[in-house]
Structure formats: C-alpha cells, structure tokens
Short mmCIF file of C-alpha atoms in Angstrom, two decimals:
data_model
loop_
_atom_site.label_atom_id
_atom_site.label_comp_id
_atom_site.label_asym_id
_atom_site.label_seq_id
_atom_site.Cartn_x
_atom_site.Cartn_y
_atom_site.Cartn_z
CA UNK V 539 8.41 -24.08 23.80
CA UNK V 540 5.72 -23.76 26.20
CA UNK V 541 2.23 -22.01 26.16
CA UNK V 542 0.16 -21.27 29.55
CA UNK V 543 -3.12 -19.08 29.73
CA UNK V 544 -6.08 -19.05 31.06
CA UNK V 545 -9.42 -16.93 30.75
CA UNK V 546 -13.06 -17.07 31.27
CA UNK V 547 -15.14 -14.51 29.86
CA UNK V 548 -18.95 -13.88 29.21
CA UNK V 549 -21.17 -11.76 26.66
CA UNK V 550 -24.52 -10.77 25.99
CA UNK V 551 -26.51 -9.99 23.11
CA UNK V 552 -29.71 -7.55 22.25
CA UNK V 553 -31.15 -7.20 18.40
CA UNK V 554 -33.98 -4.83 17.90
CA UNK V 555 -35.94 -4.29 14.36
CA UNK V 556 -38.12 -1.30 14.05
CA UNK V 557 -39.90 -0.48 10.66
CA UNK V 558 -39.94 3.74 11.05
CA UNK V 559 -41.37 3.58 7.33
CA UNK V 560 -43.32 1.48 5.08
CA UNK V 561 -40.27 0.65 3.14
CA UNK V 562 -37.58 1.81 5.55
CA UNK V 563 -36.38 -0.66 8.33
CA UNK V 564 -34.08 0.13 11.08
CA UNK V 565 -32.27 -1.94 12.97
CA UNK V 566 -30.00 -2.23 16.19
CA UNK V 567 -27.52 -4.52 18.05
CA UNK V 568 -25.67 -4.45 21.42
CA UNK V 569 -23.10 -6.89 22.27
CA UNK V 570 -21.20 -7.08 25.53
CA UNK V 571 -18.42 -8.80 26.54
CA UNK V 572 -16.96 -9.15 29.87
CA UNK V 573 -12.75 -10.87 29.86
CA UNK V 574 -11.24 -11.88 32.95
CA UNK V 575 -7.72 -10.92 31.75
CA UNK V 576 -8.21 -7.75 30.13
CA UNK V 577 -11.62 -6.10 31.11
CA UNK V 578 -15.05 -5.78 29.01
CA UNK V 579 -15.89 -4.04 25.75
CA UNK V 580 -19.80 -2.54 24.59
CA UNK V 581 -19.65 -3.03 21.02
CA UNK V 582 -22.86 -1.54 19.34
CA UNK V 583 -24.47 -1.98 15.73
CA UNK V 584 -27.31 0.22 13.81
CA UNK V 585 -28.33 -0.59 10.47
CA UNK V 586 -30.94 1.32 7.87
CA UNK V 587 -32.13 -0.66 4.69
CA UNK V 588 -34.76 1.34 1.55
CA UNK V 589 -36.99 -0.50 -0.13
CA UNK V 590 -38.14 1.93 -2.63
CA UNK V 591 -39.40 -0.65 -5.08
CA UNK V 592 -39.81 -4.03 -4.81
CA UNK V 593 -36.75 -4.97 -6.92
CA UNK V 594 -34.28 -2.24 -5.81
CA UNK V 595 -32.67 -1.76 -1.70
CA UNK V 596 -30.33 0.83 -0.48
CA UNK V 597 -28.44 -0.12 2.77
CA UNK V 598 -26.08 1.16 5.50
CA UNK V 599 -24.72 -0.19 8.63
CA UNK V 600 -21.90 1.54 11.59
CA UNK V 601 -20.70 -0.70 14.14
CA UNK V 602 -18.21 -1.47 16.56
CA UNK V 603 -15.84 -4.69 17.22
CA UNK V 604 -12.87 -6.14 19.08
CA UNK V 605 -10.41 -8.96 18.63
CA UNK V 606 -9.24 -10.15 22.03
CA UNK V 607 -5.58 -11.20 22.18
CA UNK V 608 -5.11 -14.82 22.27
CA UNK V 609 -3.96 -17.07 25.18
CA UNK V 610 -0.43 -17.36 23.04
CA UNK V 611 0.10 -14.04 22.52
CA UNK V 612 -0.32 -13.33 26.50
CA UNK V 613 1.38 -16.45 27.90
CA UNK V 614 3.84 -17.90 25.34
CA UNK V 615 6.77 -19.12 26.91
CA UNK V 616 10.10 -18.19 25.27
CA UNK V 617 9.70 -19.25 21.69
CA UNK V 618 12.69 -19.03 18.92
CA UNK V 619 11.95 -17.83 15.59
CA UNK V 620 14.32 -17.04 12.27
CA UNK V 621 14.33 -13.45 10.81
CA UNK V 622 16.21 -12.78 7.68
CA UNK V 623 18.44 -9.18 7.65
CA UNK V 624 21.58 -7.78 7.66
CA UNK V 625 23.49 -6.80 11.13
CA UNK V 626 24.13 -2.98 10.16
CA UNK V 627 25.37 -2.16 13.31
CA UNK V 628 27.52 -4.89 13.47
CA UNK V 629 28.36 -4.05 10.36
CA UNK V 630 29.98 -0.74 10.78
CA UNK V 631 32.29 -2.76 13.49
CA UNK V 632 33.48 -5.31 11.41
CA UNK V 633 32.68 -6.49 7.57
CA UNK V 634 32.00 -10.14 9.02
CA UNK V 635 28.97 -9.01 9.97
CA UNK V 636 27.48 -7.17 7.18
CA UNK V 637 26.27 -10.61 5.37
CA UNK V 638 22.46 -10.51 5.83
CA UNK V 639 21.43 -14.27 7.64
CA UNK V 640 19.23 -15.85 9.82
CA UNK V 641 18.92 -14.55 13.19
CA UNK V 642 17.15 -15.83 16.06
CA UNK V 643 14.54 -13.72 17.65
CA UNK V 644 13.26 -15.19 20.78
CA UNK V 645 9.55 -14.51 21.66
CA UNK V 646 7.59 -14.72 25.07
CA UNK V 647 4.01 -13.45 25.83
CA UNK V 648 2.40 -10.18 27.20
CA UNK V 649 0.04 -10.20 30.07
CA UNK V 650 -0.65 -6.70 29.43
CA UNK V 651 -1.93 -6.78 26.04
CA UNK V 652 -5.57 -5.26 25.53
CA UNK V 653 -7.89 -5.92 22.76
CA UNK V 654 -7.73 -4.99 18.80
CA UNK V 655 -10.74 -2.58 18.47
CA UNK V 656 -12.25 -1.79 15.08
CA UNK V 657 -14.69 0.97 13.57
CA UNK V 658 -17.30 -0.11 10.44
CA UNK V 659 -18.84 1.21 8.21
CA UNK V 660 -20.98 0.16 5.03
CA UNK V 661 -22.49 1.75 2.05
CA UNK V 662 -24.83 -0.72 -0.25
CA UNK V 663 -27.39 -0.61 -3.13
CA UNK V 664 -29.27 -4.22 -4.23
CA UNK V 665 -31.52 -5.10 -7.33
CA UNK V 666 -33.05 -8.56 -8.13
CA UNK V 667 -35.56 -9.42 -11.67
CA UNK V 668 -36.21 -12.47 -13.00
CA UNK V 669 -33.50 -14.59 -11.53
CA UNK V 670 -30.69 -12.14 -11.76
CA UNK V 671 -29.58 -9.81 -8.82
CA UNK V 672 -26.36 -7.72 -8.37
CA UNK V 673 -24.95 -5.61 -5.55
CA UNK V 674 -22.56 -3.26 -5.03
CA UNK V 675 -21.33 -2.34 -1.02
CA UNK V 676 -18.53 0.37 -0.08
CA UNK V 677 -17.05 -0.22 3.27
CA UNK V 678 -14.70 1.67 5.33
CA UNK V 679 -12.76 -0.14 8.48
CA UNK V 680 -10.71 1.63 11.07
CA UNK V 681 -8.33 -0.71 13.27
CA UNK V 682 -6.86 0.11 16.47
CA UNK V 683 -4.62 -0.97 19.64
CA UNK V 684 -3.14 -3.60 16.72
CA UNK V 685 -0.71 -6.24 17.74
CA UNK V 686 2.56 -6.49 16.11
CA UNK V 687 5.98 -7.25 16.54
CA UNK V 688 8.09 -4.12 16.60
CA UNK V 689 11.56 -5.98 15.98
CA UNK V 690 12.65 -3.05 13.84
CA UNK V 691 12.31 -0.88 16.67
CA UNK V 692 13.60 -3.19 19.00
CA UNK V 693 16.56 -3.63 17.30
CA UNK V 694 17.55 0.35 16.24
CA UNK V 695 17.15 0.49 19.91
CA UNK V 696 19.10 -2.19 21.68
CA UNK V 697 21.13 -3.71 19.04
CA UNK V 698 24.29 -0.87 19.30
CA UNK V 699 24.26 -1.55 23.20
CA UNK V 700 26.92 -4.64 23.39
CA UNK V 701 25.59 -4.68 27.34
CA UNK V 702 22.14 -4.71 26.31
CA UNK V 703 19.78 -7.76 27.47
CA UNK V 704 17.15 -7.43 24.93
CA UNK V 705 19.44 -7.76 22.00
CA UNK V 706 22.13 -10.51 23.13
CA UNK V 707 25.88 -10.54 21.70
CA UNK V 708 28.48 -12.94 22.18
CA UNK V 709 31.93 -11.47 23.19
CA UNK V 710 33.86 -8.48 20.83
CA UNK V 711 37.17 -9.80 18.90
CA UNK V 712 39.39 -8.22 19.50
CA UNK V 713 39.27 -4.13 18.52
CA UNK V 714 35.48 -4.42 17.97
CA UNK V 715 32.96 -2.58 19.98
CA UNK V 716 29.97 -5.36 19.49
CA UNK V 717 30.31 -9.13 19.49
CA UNK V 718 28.27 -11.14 16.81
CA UNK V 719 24.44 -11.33 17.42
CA UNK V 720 23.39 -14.17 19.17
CA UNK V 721 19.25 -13.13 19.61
CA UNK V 722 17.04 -10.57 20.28
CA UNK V 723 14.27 -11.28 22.63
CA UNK V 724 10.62 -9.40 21.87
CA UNK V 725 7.26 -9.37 22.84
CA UNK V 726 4.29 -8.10 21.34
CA UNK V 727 2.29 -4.96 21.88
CA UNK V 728 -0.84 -3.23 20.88
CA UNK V 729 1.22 -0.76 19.09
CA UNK V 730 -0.09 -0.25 15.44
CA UNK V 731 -3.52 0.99 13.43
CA UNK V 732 -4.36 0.33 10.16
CA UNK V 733 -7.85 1.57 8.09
CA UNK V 734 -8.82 -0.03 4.46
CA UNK V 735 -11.79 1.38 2.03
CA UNK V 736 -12.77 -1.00 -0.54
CA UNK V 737 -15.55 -1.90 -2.83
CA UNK V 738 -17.45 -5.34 -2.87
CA UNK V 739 -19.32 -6.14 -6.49
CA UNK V 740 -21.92 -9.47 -6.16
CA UNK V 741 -23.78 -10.61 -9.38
CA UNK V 742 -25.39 -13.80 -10.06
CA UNK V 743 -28.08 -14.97 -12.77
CA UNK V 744 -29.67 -18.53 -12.82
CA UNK V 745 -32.08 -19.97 -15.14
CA UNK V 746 -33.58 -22.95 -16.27
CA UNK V 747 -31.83 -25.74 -18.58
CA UNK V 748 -33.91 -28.49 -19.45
CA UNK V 749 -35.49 -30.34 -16.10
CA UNK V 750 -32.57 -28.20 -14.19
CA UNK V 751 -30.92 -25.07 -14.06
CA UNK V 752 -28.10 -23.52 -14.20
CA UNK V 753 -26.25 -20.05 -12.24
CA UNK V 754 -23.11 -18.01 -12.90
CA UNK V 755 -22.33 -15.48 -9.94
CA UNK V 756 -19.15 -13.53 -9.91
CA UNK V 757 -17.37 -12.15 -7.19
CA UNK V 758 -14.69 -9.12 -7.39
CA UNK V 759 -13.30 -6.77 -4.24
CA UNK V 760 -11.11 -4.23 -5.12
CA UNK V 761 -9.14 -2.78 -2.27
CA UNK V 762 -9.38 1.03 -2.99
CA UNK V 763 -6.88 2.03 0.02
CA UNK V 764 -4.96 0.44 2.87
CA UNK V 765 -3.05 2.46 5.34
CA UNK V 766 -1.02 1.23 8.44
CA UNK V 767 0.32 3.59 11.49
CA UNK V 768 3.31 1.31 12.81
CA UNK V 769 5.97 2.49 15.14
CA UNK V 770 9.44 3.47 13.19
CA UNK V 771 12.88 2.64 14.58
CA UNK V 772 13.49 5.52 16.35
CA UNK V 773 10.48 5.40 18.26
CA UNK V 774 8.23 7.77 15.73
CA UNK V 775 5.32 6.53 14.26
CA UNK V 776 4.89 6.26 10.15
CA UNK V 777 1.89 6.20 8.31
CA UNK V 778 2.57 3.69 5.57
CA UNK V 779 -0.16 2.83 2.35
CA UNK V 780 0.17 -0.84 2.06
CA UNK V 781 -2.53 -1.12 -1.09
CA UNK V 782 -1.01 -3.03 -3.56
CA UNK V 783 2.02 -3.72 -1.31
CA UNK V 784 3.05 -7.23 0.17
CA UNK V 785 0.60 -9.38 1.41
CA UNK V 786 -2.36 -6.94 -0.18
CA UNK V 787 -3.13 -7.28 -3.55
CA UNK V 788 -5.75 -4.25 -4.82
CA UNK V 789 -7.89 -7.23 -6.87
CA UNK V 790 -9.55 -10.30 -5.89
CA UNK V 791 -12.12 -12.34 -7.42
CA UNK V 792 -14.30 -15.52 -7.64
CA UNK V 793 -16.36 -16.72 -10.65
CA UNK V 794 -18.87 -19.82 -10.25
CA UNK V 795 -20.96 -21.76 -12.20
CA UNK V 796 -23.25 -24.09 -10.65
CA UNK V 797 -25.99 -26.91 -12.31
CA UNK V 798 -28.59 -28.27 -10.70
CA UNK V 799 -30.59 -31.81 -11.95
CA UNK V 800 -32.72 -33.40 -9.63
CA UNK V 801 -30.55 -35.44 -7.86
CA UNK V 802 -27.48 -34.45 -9.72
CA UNK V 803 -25.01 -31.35 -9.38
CA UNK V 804 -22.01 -29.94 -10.88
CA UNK V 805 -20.20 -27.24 -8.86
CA UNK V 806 -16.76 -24.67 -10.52
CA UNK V 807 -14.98 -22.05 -9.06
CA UNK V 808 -12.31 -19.92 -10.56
CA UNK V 809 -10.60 -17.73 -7.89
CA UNK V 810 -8.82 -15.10 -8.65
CA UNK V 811 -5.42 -13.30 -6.52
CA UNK V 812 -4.21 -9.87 -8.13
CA UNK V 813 -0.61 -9.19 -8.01
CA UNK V 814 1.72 -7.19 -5.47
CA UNK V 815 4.86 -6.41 -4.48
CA UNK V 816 7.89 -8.54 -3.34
CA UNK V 817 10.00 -7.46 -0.74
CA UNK V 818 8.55 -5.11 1.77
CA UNK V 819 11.97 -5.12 3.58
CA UNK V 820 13.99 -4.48 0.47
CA UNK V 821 17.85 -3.93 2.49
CA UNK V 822 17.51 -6.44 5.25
CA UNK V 823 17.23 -3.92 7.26
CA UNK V 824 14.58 -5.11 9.73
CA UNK V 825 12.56 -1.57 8.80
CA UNK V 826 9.72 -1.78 6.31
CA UNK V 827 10.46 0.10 3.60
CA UNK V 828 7.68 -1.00 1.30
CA UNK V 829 6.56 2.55 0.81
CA UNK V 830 9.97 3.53 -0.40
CA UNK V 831 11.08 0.92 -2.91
CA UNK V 832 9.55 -0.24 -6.25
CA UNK V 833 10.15 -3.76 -6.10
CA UNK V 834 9.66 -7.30 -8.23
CA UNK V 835 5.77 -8.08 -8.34
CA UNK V 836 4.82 -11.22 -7.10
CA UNK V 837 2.43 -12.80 -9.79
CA UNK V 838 -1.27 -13.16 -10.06
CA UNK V 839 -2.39 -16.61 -8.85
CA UNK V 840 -5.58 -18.40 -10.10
CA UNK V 841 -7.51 -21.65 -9.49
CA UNK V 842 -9.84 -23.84 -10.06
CA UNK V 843 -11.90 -25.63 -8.09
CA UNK V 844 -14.42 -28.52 -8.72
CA UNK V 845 -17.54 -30.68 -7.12
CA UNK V 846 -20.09 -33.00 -7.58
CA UNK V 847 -22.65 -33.90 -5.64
CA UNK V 848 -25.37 -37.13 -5.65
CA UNK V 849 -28.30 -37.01 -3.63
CA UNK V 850 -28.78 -40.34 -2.55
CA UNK V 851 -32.43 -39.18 -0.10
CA UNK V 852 -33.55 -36.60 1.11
CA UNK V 853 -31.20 -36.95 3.86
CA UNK V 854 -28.19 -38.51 2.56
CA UNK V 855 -25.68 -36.41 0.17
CA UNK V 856 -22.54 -37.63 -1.14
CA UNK V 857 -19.70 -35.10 -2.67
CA UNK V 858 -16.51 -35.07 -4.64
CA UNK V 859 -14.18 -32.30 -4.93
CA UNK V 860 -10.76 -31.13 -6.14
CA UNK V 861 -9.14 -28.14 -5.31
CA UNK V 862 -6.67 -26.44 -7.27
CA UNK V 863 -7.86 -28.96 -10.56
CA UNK V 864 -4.96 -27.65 -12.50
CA UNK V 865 -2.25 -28.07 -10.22
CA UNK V 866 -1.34 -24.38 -10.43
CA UNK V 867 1.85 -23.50 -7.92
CA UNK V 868 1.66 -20.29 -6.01
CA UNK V 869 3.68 -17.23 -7.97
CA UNK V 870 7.44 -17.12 -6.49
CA UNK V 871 8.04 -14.54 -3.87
CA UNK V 872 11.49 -13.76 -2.51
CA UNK V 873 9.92 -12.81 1.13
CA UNK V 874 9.75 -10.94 3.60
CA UNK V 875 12.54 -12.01 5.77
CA UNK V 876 10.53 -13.14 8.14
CA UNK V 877 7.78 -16.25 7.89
CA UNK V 878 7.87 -16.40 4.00
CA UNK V 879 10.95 -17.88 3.35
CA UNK V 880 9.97 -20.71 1.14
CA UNK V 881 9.42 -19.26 -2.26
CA UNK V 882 5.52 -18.01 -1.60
CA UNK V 883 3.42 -15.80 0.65
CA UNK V 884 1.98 -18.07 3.29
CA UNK V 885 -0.37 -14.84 4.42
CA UNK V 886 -2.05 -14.96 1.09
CA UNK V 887 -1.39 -18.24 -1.25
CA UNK V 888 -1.77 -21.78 -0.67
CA UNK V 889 1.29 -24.07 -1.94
CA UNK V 890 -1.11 -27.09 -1.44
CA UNK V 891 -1.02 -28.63 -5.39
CA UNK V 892 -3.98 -30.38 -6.55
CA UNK V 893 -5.73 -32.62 -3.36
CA UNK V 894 -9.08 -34.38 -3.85
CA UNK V 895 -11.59 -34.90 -1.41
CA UNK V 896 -14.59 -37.05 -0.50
CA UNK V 897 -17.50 -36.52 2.10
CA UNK V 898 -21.11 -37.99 3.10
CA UNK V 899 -23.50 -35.70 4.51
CA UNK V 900 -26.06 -37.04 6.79
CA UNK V 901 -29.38 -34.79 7.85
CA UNK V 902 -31.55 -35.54 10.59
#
C-alpha cells in the first residue's frame, strides 16, 4: 500500500464584537482559506447573545464550514479492503456463488475530490444562581459535497459486465455467463449530504463541603433527526433517516461528579451510549437498506471513568486514572459488512477493557 500527497495551503482570520444594545452583543467572524489542490473557501460566522437579566442569556449563531479531503483520500495508492455480501448477480448464474463472503474491494485516491461544506445553525437559552447553571441549545447542521464510498452503486453497475474492469472476474465455468468475483476497484467521491437537528441539555451545581467542594454536571444530547441523501444503485439518489439507525444512537449522555480539597481531588464520569440498530445492510446486498428493515438492536453501552489528582506546587500536578473502571465490553453487533466485523461498532464503541493511566503535569 502506498500513500503520496502533497498540499500547502493558507488562511486568514477576522473577529469583530459590537455591543448594538446594553444587553445585546453581536458578533462576527470571517475565515478564509486558500488550498493548493482544490481551491479556497470564505467561510463566515455571526452570532447574537441577550442578556436580559443578569442571571438569564438567550443566544444564536449561523455559520459556515468545510472539511478538506485528506492527502489519503486524494493520493492513496491501490489499497485492498474486505466487504462482507452476497454475489447476487453471480448468483443468478450459478448457486456457488450465492454464499455471502469476503470480497476484496481495492481502493485508490481521487485528485478531483473537493471539500465537505457544512451549514450551522444554533438556538440557546443560559441561567446561572448561586452555583448552579443549566443550558439548553438546539442546533441544526446541513452537510454537503460528502465523501463516501458508493460500492453499492459501483457494483449494480459493473458487477453483471463479465468484461468489465471496475468489477474484476476470473474466467466463466463452463455454461456460466460471469466468472467468480475476484475485486472491485473504487474510489471515493463527494457524492452524498446528510443534515441532523438535535438538542444539547448542560446542568451543573457545585457547592461547598467542608474546607472543599463538591459539583455534579450532567450532560445529555438527544439526536432529534438525521437524514442522509446517498446515491442508490441505479444511479438515483435516496433520502434515507438514519436517527436511531447504525452507528447513530438518538441518546447520549455524561454524568460527573467532581471534589475539590486543597491539594486533593477526586474526579467520576459515567458515560452514557443509547441503543440502535444492527445491520444496516440486512441481505448482503451491498445496498443500505437500514430504512427498510427492523433489525436486532445493538445494546446500550455505559462506563465509568475515574481520577485523582495531587497537587504537589503550584506548578507540579500528578494524576491517576482508569477508564472503563468496570471492565464493561462493548454491546455485540453483527456489522455492517464492511469495517465492523469483530463483534462491535468501531464508529461508535471502544472494545478497549479497563486500562489505567499515570501522568505529571509540569507548568511554567
């Protein structure tokens, strides 16, 4: 496998804050960004924030932003990788080949790719008193120009062509029409869009414990909708709603607990992963068909995560952690044909079991 690329690129940056009211700030951003390999992009970003009362702020923000490809996904060299389905066309030419199995899909870069460019928006109320303080934010992101891997298409396409050079067959036996599959080779393209609403909740209270103190916070997003536009075998494109599907649970969320003593510290974490659907390829078929089936849910997953902290000076801090205290293994997942073939979603869990860690911070 081999990898070349090469870019140079530069940006600039302008913030302005104007106050148009006592209690009513504006604000605006520019950013530019000029890419040797695929042009420049303007992103801008204007924000409003209410102050009505000291304790209470309303907020809104719009704004652009861009991913640029990376230097892989323009110059990879031919790289192999396993997808999991069932040869149908192969299939209707001889029952040998109806078995779903590991086929080998061989990937190389694309020079041509442009940048992922997104849309913003954010809708937010604030209130703080006497150590406790909770928000609430709405937000609304539109995705464009996204890059996938359209193997589905790719292969309703090519894969009935024995002559055909993108999807590769070995020779026919004899009274068959197609050979066995050998590989298909793909690329990727800036070929899907995808826009999620959701809702962000942020509460926290701290007070005082003897010569300390102590805070809870909790954390919850719930992901009200999630649709993707991705290109369909034959070419069409089909609006899909992924929210609750594989890969995107609907619930997520992080409780915490944190004391404080002088030099002392205690740090907890429970996170929180809501459950989803298995399967998004149901048949093998190399189509999604998420939006069809009703599948097996892959389970909820929490954690827990602990640290404690010593401060040795004023510039010395020493910490111990452990993630995933309980030794809690990701929920089982059948997969996606594709990159989760081990039991779990790689996208979205972490098989790593229980691992401590140690660290010294030094300040200067």
């Amino acid at each position: 496998v081999g990898a070349g690329g090469r870019r140079r690129n530069w940006r600039a940056f302008d913030e302005v804050a104007v106050p148009l009211l006592p209690r009513l700030d504006l604000s605006a951003a520019v950013r530019y960004d000029d890419y040797s390999d695929f042009g420049n992009t303007t992103n801008p970003k204007v924000a409003l924030r209410w102050e009505p009362v000291d304790s209470l702020a309303f907020r809104g923000s719009w704004g652009t932003g861009f991913r640029a490809p990376s230097l892989a996904q323009i110059g990879l060299g031919p790289s192999q990788e396993s997808r999991f389905f069932s040869d149908s066309f192969g299939c209707l030419d001889n029952p040998a080949y109806c078995t779903s199995t590991d086929f080998t899909i061989v990937f190389t870069g694309n020079p041509d790719l442009t940048a992922e460019e997104s849309v913003t928006f954010n809708l937010g109320v604030a209130w703080e008193r006497e150590g406790f303080s909770a928000s609430v934010d709405y937000w609304d992101i539109t995705q464009d120009d996204k890059i996938d891997e359209a193997i589905g298409f790719i292969y309703q396409q090519e894969c009935n062509n024995q002559a055909s050079t993108i999807c590769v067959r070995g020779a026919p036996l004899a009274g068959d029409t197609l050979g066995p599959l050998q590989q298909i080779n793909a690329t990727y393209d800036n070929i899907n869009q995808q826009s999620a609403t959701g809702v962000d909740v942020e509460t926290s209270y701290r007070f005082d414990v003897g010569s300390g103190s102590l805070a809870f916070g909790l954390g919850y997003t719930r992901l009200l909708d999630f649709e993707r536009v991705e290109l369909g075998p034959l070419g069409e494109f089909v609006t899909r709603d992924v929210a609750g599907e594989y890969e995107f649970p609907e619930d997520r969320a992080t409780l915490t607990a944190d004391w404080d003593q002088d030099q002392w510290g205690l740090f907890a974490a429970v996170n929180y992963i809501g459950s989803f659907q298995d399967l998004p390829d149901a048949n093998f078929d190399t189509v999604p068909d998420y939006d069809e089936n009703e599948t097996r849910s892959v389970g909820a997953f929490t954690t827990l995560n602990l640290q404690g902290r010593y401060n040795v000076s004023d510039t010395i801090r020493l910490l111990l952690s452990v993630d995933n205290a309980l030794d809690e293994a990701p929920p089982f997942a059948v997969g996606d044909g594709n990159n989760d073939l081990y039991g779990y979603v790689q996208g979205t869990h972490n098989p790593r079991g229980r691992f401590w860690s140690a660290r010294a911070i030094f300040t200067f």
